[in-house]
Short mmCIF file of C-alpha atoms in Angstrom, two decimals:
data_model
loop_
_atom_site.label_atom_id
_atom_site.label_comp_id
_atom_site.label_asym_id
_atom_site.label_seq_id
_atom_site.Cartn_x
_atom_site.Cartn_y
_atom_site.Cartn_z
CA UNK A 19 -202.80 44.79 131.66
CA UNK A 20 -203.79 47.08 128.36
CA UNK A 21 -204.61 44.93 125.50
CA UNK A 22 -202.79 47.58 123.87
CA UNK A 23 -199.14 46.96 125.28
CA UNK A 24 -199.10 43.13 124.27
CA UNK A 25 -199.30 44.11 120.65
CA UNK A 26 -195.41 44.66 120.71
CA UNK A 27 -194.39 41.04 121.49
CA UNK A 28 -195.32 40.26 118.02
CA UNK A 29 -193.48 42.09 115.85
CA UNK A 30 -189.93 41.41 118.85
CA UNK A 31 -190.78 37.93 118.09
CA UNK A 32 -190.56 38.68 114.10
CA UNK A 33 -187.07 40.33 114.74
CA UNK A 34 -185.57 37.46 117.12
CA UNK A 35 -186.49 34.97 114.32
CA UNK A 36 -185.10 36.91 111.67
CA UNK A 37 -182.20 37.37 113.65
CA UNK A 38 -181.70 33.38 114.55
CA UNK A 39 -181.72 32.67 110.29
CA UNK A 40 -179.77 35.72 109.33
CA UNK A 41 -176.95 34.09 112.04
CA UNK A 42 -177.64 30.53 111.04
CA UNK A 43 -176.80 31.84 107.08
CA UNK A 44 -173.60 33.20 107.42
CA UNK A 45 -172.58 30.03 109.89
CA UNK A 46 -173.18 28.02 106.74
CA UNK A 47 -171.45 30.22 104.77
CA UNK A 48 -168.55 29.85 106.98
CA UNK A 49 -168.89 26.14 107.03
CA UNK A 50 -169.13 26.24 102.99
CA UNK A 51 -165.28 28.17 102.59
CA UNK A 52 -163.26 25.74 100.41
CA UNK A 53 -159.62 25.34 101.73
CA UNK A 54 -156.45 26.97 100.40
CA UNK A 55 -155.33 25.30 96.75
CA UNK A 56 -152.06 24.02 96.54
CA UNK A 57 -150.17 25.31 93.27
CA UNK A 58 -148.44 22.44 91.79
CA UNK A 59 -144.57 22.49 91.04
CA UNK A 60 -142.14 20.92 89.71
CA UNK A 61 -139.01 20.51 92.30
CA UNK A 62 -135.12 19.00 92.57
CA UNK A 63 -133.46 18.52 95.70
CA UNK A 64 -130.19 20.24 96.36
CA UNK A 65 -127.06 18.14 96.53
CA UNK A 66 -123.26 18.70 95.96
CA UNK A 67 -121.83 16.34 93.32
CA UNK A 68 -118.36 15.62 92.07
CA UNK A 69 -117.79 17.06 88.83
CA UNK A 70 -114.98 18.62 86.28
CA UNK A 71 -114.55 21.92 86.33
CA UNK A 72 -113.75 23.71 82.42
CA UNK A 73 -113.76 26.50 79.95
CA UNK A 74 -114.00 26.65 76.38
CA UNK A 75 -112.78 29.69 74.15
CA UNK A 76 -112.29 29.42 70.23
CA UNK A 77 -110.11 30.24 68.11
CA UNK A 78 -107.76 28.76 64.53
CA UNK A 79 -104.77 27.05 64.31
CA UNK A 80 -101.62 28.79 63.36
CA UNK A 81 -98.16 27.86 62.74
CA UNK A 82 -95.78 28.31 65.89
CA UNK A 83 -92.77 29.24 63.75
CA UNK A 84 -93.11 30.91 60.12
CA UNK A 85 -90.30 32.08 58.16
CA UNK A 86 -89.90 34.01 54.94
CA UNK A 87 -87.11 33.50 52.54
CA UNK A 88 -86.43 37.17 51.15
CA UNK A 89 -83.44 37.66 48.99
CA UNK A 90 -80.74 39.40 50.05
CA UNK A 91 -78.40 39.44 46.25
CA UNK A 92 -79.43 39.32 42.90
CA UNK A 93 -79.09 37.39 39.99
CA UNK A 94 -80.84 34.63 37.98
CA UNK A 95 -82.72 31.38 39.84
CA UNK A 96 -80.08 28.02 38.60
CA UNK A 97 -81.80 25.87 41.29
CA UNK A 98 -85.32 25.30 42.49
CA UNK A 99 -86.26 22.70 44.99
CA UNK A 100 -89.12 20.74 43.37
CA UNK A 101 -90.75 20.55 46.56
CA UNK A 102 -91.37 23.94 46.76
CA UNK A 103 -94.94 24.01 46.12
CA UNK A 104 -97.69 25.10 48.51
CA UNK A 105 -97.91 21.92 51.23
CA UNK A 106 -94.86 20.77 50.19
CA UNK A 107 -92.83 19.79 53.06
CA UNK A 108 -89.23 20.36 53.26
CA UNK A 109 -86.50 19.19 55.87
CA UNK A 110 -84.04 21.41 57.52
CA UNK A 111 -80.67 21.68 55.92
CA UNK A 112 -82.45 20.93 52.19
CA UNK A 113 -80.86 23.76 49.31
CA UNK A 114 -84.21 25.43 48.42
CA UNK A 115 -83.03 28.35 45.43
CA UNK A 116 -79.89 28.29 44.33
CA UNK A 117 -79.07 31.80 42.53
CA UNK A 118 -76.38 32.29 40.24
CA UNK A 119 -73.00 33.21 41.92
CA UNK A 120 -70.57 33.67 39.22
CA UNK A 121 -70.35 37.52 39.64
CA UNK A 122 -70.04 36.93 43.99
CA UNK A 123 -67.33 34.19 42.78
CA UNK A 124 -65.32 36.92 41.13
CA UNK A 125 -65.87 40.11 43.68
CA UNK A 126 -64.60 37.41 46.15
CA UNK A 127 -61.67 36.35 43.70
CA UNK A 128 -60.70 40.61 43.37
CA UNK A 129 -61.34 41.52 47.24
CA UNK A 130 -58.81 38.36 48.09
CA UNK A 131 -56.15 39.68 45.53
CA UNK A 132 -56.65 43.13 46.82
CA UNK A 133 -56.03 41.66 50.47
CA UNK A 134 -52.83 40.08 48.53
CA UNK A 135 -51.20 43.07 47.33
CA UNK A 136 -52.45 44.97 51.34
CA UNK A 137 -50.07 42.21 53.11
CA UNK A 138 -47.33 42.44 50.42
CA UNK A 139 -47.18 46.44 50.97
CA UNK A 140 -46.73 45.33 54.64
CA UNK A 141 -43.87 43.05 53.99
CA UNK A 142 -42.30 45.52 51.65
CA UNK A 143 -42.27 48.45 54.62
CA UNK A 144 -41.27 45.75 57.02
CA UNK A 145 -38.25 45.29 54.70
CA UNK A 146 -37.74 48.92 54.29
CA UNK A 147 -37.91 49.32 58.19
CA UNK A 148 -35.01 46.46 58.32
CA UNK A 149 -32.92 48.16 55.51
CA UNK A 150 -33.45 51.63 57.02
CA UNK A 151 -31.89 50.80 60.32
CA UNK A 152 -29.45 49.36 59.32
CA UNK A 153 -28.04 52.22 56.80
CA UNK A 154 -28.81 54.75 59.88
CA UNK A 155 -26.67 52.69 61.97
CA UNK A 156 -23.75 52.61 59.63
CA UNK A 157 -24.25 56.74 58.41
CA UNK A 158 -24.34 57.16 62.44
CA UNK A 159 -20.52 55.30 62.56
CA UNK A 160 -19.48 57.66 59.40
CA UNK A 161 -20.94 60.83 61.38
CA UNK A 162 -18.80 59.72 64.68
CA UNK A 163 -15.67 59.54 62.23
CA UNK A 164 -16.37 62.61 60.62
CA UNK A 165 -17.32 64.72 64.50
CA UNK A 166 -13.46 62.97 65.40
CA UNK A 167 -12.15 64.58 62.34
CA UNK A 168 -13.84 68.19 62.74
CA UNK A 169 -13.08 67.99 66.65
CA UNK A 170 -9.06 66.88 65.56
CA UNK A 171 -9.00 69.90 62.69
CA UNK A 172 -10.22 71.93 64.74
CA UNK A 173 -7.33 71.38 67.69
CA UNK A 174 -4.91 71.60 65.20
CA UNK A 175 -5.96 75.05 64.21
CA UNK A 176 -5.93 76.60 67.57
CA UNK A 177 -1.91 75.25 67.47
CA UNK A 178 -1.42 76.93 64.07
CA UNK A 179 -1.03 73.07 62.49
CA UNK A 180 -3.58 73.48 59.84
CA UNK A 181 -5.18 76.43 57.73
CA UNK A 182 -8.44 77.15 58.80
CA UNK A 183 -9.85 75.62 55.67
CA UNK A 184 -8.86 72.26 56.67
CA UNK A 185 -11.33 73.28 59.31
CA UNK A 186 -14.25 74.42 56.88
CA UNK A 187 -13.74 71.45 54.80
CA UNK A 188 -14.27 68.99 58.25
CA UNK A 189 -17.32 70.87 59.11
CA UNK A 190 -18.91 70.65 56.03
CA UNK A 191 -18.65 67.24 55.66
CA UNK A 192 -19.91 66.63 59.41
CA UNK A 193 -23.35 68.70 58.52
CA UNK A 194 -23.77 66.50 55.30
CA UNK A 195 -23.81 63.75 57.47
CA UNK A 196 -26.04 64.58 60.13
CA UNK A 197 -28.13 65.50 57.64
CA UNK A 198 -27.87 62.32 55.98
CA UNK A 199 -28.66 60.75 59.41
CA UNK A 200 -31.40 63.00 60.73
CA UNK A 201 -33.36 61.74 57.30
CA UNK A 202 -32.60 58.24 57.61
CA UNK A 203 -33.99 58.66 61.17
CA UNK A 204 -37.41 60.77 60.02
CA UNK A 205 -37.75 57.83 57.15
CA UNK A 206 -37.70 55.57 60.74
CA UNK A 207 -40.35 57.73 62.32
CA UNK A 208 -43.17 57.24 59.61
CA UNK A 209 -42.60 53.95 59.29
CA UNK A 210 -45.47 53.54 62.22
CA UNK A 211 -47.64 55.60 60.66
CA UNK A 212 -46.99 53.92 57.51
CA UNK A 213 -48.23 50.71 58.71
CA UNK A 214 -51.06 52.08 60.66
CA UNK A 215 -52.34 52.90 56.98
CA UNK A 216 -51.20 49.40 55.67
CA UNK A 217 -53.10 47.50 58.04
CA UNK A 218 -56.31 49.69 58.11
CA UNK A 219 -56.04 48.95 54.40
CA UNK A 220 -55.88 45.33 54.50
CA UNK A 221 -58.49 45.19 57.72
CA UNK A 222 -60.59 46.68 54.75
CA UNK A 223 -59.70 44.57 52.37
CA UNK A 224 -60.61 41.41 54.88
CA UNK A 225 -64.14 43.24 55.34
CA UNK A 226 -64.17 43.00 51.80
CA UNK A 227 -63.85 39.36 51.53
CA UNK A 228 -66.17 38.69 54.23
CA UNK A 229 -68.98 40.82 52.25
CA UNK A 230 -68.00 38.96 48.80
CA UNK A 231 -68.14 35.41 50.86
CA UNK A 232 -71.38 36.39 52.90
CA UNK A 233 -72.86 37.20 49.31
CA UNK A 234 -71.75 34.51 47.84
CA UNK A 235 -73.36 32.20 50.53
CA UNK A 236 -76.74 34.08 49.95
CA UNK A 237 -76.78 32.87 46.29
CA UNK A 238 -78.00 29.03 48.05
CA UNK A 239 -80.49 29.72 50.30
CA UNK A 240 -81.15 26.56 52.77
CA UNK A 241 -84.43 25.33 54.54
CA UNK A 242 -83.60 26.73 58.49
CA UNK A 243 -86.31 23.77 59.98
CA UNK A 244 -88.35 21.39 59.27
CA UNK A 245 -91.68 22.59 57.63
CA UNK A 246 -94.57 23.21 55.27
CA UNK A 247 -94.40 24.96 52.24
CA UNK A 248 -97.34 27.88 52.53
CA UNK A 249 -96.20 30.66 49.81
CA UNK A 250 -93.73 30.21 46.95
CA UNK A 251 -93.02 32.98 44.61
CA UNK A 252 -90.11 32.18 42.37
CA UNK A 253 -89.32 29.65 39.62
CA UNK A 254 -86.38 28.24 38.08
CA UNK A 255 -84.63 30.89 35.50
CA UNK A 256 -86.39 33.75 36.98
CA UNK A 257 -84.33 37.00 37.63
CA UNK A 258 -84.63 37.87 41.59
CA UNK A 259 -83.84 40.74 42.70
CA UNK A 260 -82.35 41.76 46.37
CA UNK A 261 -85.50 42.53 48.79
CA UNK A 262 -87.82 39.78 46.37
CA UNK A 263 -90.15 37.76 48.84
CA UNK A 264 -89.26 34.40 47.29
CA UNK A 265 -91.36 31.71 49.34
CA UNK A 266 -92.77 31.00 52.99
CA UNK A 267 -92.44 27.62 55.23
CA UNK A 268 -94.24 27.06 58.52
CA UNK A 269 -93.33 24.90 61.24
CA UNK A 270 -94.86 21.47 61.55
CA UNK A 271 -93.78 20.28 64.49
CA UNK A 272 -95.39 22.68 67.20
CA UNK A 273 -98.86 24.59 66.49
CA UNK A 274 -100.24 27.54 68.17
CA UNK A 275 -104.06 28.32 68.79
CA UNK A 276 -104.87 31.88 70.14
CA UNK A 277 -107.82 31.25 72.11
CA UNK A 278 -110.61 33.63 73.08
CA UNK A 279 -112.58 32.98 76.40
CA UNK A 280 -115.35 35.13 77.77
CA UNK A 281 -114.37 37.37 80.64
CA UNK A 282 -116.45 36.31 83.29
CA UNK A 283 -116.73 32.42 82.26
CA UNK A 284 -112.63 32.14 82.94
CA UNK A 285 -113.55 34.30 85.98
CA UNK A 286 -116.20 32.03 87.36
CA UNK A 287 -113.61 28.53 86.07
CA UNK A 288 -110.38 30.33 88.20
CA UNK A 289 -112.67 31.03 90.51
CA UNK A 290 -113.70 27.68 91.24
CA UNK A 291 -109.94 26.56 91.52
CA UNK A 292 -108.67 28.86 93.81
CA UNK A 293 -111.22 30.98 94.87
CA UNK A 294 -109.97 33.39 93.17
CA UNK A 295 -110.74 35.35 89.74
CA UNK A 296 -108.48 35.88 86.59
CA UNK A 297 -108.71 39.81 86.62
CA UNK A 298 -107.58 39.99 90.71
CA UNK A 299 -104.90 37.71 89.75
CA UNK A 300 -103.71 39.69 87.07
CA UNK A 301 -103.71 43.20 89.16
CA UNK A 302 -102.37 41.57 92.35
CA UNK A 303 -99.23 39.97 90.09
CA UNK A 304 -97.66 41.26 87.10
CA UNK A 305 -98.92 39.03 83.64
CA UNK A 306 -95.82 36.87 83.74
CA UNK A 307 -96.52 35.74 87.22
CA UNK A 308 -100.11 35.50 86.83
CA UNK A 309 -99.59 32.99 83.96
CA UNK A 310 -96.77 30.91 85.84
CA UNK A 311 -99.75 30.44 89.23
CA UNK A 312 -102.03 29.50 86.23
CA UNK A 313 -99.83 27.36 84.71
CA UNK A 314 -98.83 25.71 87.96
CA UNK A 315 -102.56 24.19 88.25
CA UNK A 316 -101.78 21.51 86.00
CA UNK A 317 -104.58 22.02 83.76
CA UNK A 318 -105.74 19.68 81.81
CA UNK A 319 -105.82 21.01 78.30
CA UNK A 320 -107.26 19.66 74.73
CA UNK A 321 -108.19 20.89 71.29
CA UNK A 322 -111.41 20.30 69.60
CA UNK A 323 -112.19 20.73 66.01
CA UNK A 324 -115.67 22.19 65.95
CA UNK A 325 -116.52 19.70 63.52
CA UNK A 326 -115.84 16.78 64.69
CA UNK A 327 -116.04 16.86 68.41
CA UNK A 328 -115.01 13.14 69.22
CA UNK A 329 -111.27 14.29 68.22
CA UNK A 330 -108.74 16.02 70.30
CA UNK A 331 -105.13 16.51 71.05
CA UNK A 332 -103.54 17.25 74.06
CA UNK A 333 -102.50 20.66 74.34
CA UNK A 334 -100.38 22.76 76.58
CA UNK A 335 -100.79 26.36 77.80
CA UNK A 336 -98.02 28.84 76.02
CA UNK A 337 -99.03 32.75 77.39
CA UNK A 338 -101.03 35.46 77.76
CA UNK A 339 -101.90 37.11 74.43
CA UNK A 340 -101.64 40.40 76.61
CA UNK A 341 -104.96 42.19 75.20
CA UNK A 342 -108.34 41.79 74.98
CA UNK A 343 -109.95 41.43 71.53
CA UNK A 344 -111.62 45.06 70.76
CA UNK A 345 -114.45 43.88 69.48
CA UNK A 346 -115.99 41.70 71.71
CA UNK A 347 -114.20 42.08 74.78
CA UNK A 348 -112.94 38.61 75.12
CA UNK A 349 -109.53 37.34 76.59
CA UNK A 350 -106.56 35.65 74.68
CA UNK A 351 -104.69 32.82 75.90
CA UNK A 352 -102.47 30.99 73.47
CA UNK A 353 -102.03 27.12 73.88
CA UNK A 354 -99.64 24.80 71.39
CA UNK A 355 -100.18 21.16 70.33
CA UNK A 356 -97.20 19.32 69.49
CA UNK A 357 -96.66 17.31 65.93
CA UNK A 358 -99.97 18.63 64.92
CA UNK A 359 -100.11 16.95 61.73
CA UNK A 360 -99.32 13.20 62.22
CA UNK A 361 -102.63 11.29 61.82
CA UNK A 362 -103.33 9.02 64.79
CA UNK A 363 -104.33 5.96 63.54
CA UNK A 364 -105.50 4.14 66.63
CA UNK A 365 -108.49 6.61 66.99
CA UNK A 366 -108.68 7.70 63.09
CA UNK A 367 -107.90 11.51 64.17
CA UNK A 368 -107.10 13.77 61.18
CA UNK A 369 -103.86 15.83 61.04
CA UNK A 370 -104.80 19.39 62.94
CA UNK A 371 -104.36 21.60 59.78
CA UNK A 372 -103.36 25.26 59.88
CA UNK A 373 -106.73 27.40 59.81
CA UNK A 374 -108.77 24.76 61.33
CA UNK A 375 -111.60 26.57 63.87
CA UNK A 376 -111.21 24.27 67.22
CA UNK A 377 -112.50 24.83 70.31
CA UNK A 378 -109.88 24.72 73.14
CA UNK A 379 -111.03 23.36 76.51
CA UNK A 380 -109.22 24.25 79.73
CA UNK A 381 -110.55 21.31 82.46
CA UNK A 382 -109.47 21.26 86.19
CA UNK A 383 -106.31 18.08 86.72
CA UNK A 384 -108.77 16.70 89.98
CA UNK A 385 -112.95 16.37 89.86
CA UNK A 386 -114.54 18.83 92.67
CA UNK A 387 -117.47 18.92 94.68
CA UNK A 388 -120.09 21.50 94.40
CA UNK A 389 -124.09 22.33 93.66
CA UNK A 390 -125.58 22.49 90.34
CA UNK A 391 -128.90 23.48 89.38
CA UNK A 392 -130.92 23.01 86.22
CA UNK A 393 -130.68 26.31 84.27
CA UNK A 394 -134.26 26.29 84.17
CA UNK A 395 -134.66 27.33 88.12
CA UNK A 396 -132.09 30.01 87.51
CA UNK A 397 -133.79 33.23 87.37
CA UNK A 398 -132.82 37.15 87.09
CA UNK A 399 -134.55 40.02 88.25
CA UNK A 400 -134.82 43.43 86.85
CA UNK A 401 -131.83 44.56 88.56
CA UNK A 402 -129.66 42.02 87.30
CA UNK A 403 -129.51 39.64 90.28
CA UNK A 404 -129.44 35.95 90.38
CA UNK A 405 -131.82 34.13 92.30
CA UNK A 406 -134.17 30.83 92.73
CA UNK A 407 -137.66 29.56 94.11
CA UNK A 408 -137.54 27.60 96.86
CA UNK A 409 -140.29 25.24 98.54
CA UNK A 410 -139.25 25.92 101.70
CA UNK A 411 -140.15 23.55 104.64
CA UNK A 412 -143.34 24.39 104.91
CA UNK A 413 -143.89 23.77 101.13
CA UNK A 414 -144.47 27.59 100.54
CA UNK A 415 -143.03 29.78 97.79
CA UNK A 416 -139.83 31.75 98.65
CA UNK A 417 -136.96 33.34 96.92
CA UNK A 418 -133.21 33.05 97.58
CA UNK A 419 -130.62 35.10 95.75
CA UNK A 420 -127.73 32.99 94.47
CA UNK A 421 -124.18 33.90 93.23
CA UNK A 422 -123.28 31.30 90.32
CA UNK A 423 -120.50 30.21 88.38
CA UNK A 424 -119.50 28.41 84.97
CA UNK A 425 -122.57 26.48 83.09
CA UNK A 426 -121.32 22.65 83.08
CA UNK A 427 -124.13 21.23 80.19
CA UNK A 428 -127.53 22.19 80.88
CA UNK A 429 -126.79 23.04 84.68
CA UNK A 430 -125.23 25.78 86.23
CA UNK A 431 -122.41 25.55 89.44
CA UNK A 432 -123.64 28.10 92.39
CA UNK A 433 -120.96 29.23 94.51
CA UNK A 434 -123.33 30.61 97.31
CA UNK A 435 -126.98 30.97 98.44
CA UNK A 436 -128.04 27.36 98.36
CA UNK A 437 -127.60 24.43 101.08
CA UNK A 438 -127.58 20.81 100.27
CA UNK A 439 -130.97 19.41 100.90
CA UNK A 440 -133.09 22.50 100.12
CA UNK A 441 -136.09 22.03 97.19
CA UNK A 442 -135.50 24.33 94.20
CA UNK A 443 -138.13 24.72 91.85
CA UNK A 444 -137.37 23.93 88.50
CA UNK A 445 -141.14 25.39 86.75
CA UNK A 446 -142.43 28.31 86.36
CA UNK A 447 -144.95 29.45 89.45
CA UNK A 448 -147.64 31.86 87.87
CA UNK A 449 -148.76 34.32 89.73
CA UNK A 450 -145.70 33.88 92.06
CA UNK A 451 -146.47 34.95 95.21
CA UNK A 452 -144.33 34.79 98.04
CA UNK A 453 -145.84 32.85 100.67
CA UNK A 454 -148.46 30.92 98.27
CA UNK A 455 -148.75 26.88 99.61
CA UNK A 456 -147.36 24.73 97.04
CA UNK A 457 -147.47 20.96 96.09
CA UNK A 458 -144.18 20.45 95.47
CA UNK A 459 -143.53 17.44 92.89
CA UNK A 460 -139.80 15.55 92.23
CA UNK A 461 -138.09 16.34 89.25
#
């Protein structure tokens, strides 16, 4: 063998060595790979609890009733009701202003004389009526006598008895009397029309008694129901004239609050009632309808003063206010509270004064099942969609889109997208990366 050719074995055993630590470097490397990190989060379980369904809306108590006295005659205040002063309260039936009614007293006292003298022109054409039938039955006898006579005269001439002036004289007497007759009778004939005037004339005068008696009775002007004095603008001895605003009373025993609700909370609240929202109700039935399914709930309603939130009076739901407010969009319904301003002494709760901001609270009659989250694991993307994290079973990151309803506290009800059991993570995963292993820890 050539020396020559064994100087390759060498340099081949150089490159098998090389080789064997080159391989045995990167198996260490391998070996050296730390394992995948765990990102730790915070998690909650998913269960369905029982809870109370509500709403809230805002807005200020109001009088059911108000009504303003405004004069309707004229003349000089002789009355005023001392308790006519703003919060004063007066009963129904109490004489409030009495204004001076001497002039009504006396166009009463001429329209009833001139109603007097109407029926006395009635009797007098009565008795004329009487008299005039009576003369027209006796000037008829005379005119039979005197048509015997003419119709007698007139034989005799045709026999050559009489002259023919016996004749002329009979006739002549005969036409007096018809004539006589014929105006007793056309006296007879207007009669009718003659009272037709007389009693159009006393129906006028009657009007005119019932306008001088309705004035009259406007000169004490009487408290129509039991209320609260809010506006009084005259005083005794003061000169009012007809159309003067002379003081406002509201009602005290119902009040009215028109409350304002966000659209799509009382959406998500009907919603959870009857699976159905307050806008499809509205368009499937007509308002009045809408409001009488509402009302047939049974809702549970109470008013809050903002102020003091441990008070409340039962409430009950009134109407519709039939628009939306144009500012903000929100929708009116109007509830009223009954005796609003007796105190309750057994809890210390104020009277519910007119004015007062309270929030009104519309609660389902029965508690109902369903899942609530923590408001912190809600989450919406760019597009406006509502969705979660989830530690899924295999305690990696994934995302589940959620439809949700009213916030109850500091949780929120989901209607859809979540099952009982399921882990929803309640911080915030930075980077989040869908499929990243996660350490999930209980809330």
């Amino acid at each position: 063998m050539n020396w020559r050719q064994l100087l390759i074995i060498p340099p081949l055993l150089a490159g098998i060595a090389l080789f064997l630590w080159m391989t045995r470097e990167d198996r260490s490397r391998e070996q050296a790979t730390p394992p995948e990190a765990a990102l730790a989060v915070r998690v909650a379980e998913v269960t369905a609890t029982p809870f109370r369904p509500s709403v809230s809306g805002y807005g200020r108590v109001a009088a059911a009733s108000s009504w303003s006295s405004i004069s309707q005659v004229q003349g000089r205040a002789m009355e005023v009701n001392p308790e006519l002063s703003a919060g004063g309260i007066v009963v129904e039936g109490d004489l409030l202003v009495a204004i001076d009614p001497r002039d009504y007293e006396i166009a009463l006292a001429k329209a009833e004389a001139a109603r007097d003298s109407a029926r006395a022109s009635l009797r007098e054409l009565d008795a004329t009526e009487a008299n005039t039938s009576e003369t027209l039955k006796l000037e008829k006898r005379i005119e039979a006598f005197l048509q015997t006579d003419f119709d007698r005269q007139s034989g005799l001439v045709q026999r050559g008895a009489v002259a023919q002036t016996a004749v002329d004289h009979a006739a002549r007497a005969l036409l007096a009397q018809q004539k006589v007759v014929l105006e007793l009778q056309n006296r007879l004939n207007l009669v009718p029309v003659q009272r037709e005037i007389h009693e159009t004339t006393l129906a006028t005068r009657n009007a005119e008694i019932e306008e001088a008696g309705r004035n009259l009775e406007r000169t004490r002007i009487f408290a129509p129901f039991t209320g609260r004095v809010s506006r009084k603008s005259v005083t005794l001895g003061q000169f009012v004239r007809t159309g003067d605003d002379l003081l406002t009373i509201e009602s005290i025993d119902v009040a009215e609050i028109l409350a304002e609700f966000r659209p799509q909370t009382l959406n998500n609240f009907f919603r959870m009632l009857f699976n159905d929202d307050l806008s499809t109700l509205v368009i499937r039935e007509d308002m009045k309808e809408a409001f009488e399914i509402i009302a047939g709930l049974d809702l549970v309603v109470t008013v809050h003063p903002t102020n003091i939130a441990s008070q409340f009076w039962p409430a009950n739901l009134a109407r519709f206010s039939g628009r939306a407010d144009e500012q903000t969009g929100a929708l009116g319904i109007v509830v009223q509270v009954e005796n609003p301003g007796l105190p309750d002494p057994a809890i210390r709760r104020q009277p519910l004064i007119n004015g007062t901001f309270v929030e009104v609270r519309l609660s389902a009659p029965e508690p109902a099942r369903a899942i609530r989250i923590d408001r912190n694991a809600l989450r919406t993307d760019l597009d406006g969609v509502d969705f979660v994290f989830l530690a899924n079973e295999d305690s990696r990151l994934a995302r589940r889109d959620v439809a949700v309803g009213p916030a109850v506290g500091n949780q929120v009800v989901v209607f859809s997208g979540l099952d009982e059991g399921e882990r929803v993570i309640l911080s915030d995963p930075q980077p989040a990366v869908y499929g990243m292993l996660l350490d999930p820890v209980s809330n």
